[in-house]
mmCIF file of C-alpha atoms in Angstrom:
data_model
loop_
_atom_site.group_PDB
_atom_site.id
_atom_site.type_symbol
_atom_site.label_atom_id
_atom_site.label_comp_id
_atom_site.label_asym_id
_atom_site.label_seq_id
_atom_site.Cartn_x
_atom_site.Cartn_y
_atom_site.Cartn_z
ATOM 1 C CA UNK O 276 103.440 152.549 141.360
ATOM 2 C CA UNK O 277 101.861 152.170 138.215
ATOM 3 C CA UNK O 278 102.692 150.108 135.104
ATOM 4 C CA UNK O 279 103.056 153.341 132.783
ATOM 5 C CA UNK O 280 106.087 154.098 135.536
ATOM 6 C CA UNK O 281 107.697 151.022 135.205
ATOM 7 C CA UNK O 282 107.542 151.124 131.339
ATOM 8 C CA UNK O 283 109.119 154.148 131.193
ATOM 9 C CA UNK O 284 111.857 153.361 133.232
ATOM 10 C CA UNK O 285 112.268 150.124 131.419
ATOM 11 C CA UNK O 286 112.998 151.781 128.053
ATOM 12 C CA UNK O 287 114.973 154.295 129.386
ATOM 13 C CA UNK O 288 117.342 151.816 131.010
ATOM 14 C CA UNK O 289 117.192 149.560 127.904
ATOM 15 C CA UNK O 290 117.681 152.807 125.559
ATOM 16 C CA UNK O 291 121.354 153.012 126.836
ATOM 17 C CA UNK O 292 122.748 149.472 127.409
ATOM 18 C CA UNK O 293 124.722 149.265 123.649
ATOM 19 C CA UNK O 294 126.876 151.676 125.370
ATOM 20 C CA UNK O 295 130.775 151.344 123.634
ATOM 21 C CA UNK O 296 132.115 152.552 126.707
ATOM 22 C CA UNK O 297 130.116 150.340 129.146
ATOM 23 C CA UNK O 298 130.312 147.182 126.618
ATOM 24 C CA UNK O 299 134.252 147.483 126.515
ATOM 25 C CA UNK O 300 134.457 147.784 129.963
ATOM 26 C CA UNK O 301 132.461 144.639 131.414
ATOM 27 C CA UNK O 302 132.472 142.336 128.825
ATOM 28 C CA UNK O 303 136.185 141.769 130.017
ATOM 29 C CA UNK O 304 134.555 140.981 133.577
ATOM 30 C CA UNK O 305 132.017 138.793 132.843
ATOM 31 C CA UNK O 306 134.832 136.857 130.663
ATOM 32 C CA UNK O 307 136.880 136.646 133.319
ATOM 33 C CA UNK O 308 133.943 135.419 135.675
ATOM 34 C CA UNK O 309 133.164 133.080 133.269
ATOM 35 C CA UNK O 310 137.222 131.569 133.144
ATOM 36 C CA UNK O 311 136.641 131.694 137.230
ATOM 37 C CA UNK O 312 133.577 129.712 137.007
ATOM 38 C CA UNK O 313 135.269 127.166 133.901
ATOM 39 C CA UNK O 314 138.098 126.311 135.972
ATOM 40 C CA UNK O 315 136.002 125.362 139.133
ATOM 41 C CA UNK O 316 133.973 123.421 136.472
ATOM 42 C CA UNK O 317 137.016 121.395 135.249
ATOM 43 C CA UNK O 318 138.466 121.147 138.548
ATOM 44 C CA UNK O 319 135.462 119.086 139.266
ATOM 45 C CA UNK O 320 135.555 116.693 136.939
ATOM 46 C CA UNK O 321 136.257 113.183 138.097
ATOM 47 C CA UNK O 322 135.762 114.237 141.864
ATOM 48 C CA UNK O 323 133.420 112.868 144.652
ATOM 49 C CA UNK O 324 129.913 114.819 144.917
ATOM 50 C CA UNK O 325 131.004 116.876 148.094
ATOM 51 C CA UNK O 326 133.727 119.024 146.651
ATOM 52 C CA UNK O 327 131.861 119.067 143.185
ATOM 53 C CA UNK O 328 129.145 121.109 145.194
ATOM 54 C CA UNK O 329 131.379 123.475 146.629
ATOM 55 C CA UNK O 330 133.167 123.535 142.953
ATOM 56 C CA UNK O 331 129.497 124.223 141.475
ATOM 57 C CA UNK O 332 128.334 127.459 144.107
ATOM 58 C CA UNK O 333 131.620 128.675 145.030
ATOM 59 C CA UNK O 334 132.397 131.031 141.477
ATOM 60 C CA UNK O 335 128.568 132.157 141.999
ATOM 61 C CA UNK O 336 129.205 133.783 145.180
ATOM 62 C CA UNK O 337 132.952 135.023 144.488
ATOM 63 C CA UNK O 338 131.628 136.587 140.493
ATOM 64 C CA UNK O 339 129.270 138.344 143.318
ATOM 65 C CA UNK O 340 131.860 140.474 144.656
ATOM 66 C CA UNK O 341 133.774 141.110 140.965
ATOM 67 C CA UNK O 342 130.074 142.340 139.780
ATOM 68 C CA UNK O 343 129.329 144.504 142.674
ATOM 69 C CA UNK O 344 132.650 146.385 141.672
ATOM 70 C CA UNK O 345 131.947 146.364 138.461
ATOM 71 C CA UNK O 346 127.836 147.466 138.820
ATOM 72 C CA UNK O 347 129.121 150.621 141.243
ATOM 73 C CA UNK O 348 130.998 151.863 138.024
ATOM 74 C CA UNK O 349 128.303 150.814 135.327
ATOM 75 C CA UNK O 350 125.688 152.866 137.550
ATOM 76 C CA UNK O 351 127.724 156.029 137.864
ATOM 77 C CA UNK O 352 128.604 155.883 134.104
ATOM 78 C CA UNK O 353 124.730 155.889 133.222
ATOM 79 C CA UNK O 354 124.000 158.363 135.665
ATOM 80 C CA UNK O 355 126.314 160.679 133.106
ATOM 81 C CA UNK O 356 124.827 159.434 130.528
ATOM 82 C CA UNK O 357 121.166 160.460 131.812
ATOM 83 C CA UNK O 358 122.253 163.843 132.209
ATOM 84 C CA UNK O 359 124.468 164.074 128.821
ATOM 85 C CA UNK O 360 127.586 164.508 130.505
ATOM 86 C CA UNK O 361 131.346 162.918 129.120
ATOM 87 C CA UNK O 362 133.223 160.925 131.207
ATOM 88 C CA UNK O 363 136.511 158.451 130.791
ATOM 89 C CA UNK O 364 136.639 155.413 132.187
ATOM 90 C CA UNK O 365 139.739 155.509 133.732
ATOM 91 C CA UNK O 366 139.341 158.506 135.724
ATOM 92 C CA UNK O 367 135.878 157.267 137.017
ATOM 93 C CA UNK O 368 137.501 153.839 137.931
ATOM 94 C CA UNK O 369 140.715 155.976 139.992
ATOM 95 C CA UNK O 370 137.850 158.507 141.528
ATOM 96 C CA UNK O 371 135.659 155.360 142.579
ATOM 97 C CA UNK O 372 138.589 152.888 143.498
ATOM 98 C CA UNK O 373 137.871 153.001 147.495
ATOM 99 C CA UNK O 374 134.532 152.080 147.378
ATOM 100 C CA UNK O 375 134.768 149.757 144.742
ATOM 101 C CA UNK O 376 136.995 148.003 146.560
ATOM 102 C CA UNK O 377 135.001 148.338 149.984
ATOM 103 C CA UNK O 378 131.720 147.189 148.106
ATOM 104 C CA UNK O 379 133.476 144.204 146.704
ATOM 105 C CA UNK O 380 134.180 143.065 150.785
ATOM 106 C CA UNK O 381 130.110 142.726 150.424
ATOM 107 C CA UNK O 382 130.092 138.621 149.190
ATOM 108 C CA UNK O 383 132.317 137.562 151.697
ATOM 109 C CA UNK O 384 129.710 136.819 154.567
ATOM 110 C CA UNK O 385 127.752 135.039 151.321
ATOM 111 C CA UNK O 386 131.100 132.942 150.470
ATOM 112 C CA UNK O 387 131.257 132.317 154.664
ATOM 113 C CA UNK O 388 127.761 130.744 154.734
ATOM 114 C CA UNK O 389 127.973 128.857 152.181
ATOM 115 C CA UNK O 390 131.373 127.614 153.592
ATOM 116 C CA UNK O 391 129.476 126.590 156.481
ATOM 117 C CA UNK O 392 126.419 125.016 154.661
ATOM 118 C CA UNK O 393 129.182 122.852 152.836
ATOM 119 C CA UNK O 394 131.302 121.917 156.001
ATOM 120 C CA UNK O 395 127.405 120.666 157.720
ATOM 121 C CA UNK O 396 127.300 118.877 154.301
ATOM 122 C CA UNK O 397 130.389 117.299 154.486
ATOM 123 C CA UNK O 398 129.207 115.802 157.902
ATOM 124 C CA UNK O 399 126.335 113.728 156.140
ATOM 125 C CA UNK O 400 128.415 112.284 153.726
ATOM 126 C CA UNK O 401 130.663 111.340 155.826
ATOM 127 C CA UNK O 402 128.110 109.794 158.149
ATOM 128 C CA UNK O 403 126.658 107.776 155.081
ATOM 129 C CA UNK O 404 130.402 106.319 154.675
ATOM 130 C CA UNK O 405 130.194 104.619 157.893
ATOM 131 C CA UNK O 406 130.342 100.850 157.300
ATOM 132 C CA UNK O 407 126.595 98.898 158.163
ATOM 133 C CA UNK O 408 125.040 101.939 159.086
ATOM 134 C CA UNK O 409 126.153 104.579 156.270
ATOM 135 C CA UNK O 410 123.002 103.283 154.445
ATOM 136 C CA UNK O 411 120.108 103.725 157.132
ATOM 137 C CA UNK O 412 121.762 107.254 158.265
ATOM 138 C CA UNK O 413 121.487 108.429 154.769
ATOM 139 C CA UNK O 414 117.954 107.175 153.932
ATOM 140 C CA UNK O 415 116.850 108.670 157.662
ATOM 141 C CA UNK O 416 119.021 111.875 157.208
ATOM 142 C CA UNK O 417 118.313 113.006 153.611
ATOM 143 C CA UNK O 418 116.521 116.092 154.943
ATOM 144 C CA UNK O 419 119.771 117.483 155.917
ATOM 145 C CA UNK O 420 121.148 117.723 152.526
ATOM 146 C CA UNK O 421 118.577 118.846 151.295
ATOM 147 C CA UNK O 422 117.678 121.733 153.175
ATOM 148 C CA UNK O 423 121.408 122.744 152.934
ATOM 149 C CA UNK O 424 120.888 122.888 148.922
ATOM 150 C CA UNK O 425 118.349 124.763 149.396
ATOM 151 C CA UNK O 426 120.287 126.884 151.782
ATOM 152 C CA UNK O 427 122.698 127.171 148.970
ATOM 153 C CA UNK O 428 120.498 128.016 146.744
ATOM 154 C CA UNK O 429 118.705 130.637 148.885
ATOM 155 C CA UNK O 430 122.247 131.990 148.808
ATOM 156 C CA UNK O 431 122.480 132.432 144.983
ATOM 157 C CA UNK O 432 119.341 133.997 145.129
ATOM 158 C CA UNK O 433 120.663 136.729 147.682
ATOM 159 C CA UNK O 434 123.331 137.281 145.792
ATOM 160 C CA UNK O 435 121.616 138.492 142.681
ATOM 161 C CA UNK O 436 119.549 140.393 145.327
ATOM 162 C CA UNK O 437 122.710 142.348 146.616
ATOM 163 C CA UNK O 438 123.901 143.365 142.584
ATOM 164 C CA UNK O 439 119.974 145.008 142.036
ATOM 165 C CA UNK O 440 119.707 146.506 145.638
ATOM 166 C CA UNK O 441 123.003 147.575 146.933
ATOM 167 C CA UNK O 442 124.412 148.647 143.862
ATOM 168 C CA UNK O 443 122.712 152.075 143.216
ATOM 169 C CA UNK O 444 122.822 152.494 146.797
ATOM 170 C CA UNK O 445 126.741 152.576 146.731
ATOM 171 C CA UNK O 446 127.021 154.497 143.637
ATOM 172 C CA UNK O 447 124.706 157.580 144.571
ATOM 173 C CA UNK O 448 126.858 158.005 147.767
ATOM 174 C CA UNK O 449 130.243 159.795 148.124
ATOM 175 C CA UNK O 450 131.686 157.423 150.969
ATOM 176 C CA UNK O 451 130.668 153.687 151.708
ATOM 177 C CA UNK O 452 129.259 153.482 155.199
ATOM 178 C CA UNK O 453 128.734 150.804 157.753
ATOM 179 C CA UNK O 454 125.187 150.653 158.106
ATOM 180 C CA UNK O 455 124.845 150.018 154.178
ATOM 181 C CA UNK O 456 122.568 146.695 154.894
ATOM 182 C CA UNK O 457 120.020 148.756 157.409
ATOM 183 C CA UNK O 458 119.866 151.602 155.028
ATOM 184 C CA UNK O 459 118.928 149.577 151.950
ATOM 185 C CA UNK O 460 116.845 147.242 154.445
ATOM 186 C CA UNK O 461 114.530 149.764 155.390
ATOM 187 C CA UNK O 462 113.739 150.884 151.912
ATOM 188 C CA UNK O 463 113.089 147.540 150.702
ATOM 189 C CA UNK O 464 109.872 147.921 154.102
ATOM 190 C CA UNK O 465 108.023 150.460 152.897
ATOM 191 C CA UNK O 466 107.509 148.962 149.488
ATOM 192 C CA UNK O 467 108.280 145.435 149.848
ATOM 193 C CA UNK O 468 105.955 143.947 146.757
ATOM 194 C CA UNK O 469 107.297 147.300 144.799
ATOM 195 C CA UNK O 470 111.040 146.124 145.182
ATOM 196 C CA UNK O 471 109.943 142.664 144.310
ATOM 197 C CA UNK O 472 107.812 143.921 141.196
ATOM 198 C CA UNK O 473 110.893 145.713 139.797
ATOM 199 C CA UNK O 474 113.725 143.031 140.657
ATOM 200 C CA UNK O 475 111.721 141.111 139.139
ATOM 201 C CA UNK O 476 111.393 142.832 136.159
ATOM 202 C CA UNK O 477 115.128 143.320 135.978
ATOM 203 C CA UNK O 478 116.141 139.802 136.417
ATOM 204 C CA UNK O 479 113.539 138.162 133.837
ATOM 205 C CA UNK O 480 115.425 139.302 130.426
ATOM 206 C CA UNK O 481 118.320 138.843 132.063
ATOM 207 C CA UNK O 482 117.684 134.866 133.340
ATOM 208 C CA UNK O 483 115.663 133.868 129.603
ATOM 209 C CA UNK O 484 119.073 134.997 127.740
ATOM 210 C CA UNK O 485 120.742 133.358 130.371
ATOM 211 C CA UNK O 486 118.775 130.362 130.022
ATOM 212 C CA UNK O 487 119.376 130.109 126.392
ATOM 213 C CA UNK O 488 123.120 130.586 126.233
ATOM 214 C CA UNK O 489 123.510 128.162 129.106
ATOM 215 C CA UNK O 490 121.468 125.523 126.870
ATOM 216 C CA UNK O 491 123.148 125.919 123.945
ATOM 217 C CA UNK O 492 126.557 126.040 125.120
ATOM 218 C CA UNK O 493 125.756 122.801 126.961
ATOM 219 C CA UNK O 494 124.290 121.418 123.945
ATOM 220 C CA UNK O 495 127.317 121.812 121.779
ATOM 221 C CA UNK O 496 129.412 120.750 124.391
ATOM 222 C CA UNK O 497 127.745 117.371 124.430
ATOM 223 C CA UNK O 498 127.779 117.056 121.174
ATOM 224 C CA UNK O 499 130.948 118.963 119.426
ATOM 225 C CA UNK O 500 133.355 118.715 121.999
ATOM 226 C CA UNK O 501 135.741 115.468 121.050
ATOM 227 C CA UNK O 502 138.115 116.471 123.515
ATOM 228 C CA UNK O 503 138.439 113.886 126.515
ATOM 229 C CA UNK O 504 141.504 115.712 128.796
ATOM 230 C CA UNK O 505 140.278 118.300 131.168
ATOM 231 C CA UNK O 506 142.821 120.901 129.941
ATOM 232 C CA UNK O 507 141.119 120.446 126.564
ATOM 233 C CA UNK O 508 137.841 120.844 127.472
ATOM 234 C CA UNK O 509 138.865 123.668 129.384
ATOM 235 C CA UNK O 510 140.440 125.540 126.789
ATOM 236 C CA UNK O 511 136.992 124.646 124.446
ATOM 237 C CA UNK O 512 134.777 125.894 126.983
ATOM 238 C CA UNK O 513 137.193 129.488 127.419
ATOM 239 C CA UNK O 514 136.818 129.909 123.598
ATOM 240 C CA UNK O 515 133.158 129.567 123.347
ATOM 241 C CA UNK O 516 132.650 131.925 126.406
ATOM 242 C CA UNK O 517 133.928 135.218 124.335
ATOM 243 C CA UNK O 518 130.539 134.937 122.153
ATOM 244 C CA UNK O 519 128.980 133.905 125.534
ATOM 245 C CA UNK O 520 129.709 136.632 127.192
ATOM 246 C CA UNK O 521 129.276 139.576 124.276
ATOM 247 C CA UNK O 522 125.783 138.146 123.754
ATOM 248 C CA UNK O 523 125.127 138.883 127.900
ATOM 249 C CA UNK O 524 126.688 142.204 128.197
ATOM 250 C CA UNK O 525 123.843 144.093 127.334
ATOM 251 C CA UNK O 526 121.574 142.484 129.335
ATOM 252 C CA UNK O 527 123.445 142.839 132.508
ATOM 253 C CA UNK O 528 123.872 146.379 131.790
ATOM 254 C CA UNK O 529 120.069 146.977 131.223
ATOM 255 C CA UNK O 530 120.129 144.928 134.705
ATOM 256 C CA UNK O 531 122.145 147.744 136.582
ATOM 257 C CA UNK O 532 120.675 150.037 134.518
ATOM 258 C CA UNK O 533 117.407 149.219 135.628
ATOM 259 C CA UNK O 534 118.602 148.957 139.538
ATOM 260 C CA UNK O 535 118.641 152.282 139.292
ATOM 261 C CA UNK O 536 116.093 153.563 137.598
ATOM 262 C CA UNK O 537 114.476 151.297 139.854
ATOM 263 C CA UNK O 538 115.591 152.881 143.699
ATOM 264 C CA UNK O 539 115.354 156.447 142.208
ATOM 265 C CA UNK O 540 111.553 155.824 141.512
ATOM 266 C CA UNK O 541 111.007 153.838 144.471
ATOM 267 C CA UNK O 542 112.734 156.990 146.761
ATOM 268 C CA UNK O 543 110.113 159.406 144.673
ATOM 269 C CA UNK O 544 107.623 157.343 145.871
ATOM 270 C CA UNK O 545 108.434 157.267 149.084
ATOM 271 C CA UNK O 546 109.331 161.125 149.421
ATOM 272 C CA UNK O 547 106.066 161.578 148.326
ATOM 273 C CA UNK O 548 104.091 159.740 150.423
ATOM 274 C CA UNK O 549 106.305 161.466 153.868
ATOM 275 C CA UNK O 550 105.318 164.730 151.962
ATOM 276 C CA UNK O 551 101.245 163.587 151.948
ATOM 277 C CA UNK O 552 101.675 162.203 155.364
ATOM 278 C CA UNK O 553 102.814 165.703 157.079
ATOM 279 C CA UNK O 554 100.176 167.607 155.023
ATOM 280 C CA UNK O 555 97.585 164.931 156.918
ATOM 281 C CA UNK O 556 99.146 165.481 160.345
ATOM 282 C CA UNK O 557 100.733 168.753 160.259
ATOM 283 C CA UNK O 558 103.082 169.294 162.866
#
């Protein structure tokens, strides 16, 4: 794979993410994502540090599933428009409904884990309640915490994993089948610093914007919001997500643009080395 490859396929996938279509259809998602993840926020306010973990991961791993729906539909919809063909939204959604709904089933061993991770969690704090010893198991035990954050984490991590790898998987097939994970698995083998390249390359416009509309939005809530009652603040943080969210669209569809632009040069590459491995050892 060389760099001239991956620059094409960059600016082709970039080339079509101001898309009307595509921009009307998931910047209502990601807004909606972004309520999901606001009310967990606000539900968390003024609560003990155990359920505002599970309050902080949770709308990660459950947008997961909403975006895996959505990417399936963004991926088809490019693939017409890489071949200049029309297509309406609506009918594409009714045509695709099955699998979108079978792909969005994906997150919930993801939302399962991390259940688990924050039930072991639970255990800890709980043990560091314990009157005249709560103190000594928490200084002795803080490993345990902290490896299940990082478990956590690991698990946010995956799930941005499963939108750029499973996604163009899903949308270039006809029927969603059970052996989905092994499938995509053994592609990710035969290139593995390839798949990381690329992912890579997807996720880093992507996590700057990111990064910068997080900041700012957390800057002006410090210091504009006046509000003190969590309905308020609520409602505050829901208005300022609709610029929030226009200014991301286009970067997450250059991300599932990308995906797959991504897999379909990774499966050249691999067709071609089979091909240059039989003329070696012809049968």
């Amino acid at each position: 794979m060389q760099l001239s490859e991956i620059e094409q396929i960059f600016n082709r996938a970039f080339s079509k993410i101001f898309s009307r279509k595509k921009i009307l259809f998931l910047f209502p998602i990601l807004a909606s994502c972004g309520i999901l993840t606001i009310f967990c926020r606000t539900l968390s306010l003024g609560v003990n540090d155990w359920v505002w973990m599970s309050l902080s991961f949770l709308p990660i791993f459950l947008s997961t599933g909403i975006l895996l729906a959505a990417g399936v539909l963004l991926t088809k919809m490019y693939i017409f428009e890489i071949k200049g063909m029309e297509f309406k939204v609506g009918k594409l959604f009714i045509s695709s409904l099955q699998m979108v709904i079978g792909v969005s089933y994906l997150c919930f061993p993801l939302i399962l884990a991390y259940l688990i991770l924050w039930s072991v969690l639970g255990i800890f704090y709980l043990l560091k309640q314990i009157p005249a010893f709560g103190d000594a198991f928490g200084t002795l035990l803080a490993f345990g915490p902290y490896l299940l954050v990082l478990g956590s984490f690991a698990l946010a991590i995956v799930s941005v994993m499963l939108l750029f790898f499973i996604t163009p998987h899903v949308a270039l097939k006809k029927t969603l089948k059970m052996n989905l994970a092994g499938e995509v698995g053994q592609l990710m083998k035969k290139s593995v610093f390839g798949n990381m390249v690329l992912f890579f390359t997807a996720v880093f416009p992507l996590a700057v914007v990111l990064f910068f509309l997080i900041l700012g939005a957390v800057m002006t809530g410090s210091s504009y919001f006046a509000a003190k009652a969590a309905l308020a603040i609520g409602i505050q943080w829901i208005v300022m997500m609709i610029p929030f969210c226009l200014i991301l669209t286009p970067f997450v569809i250059f991300f599932f643009n990308f995906a797959l632009e991504s897999y379909m040069l990774l499966k050249r590459k691999n067709e071609k080395a089979i091909e240059k491995k039989e003329d070696l050892c012809p049968v």
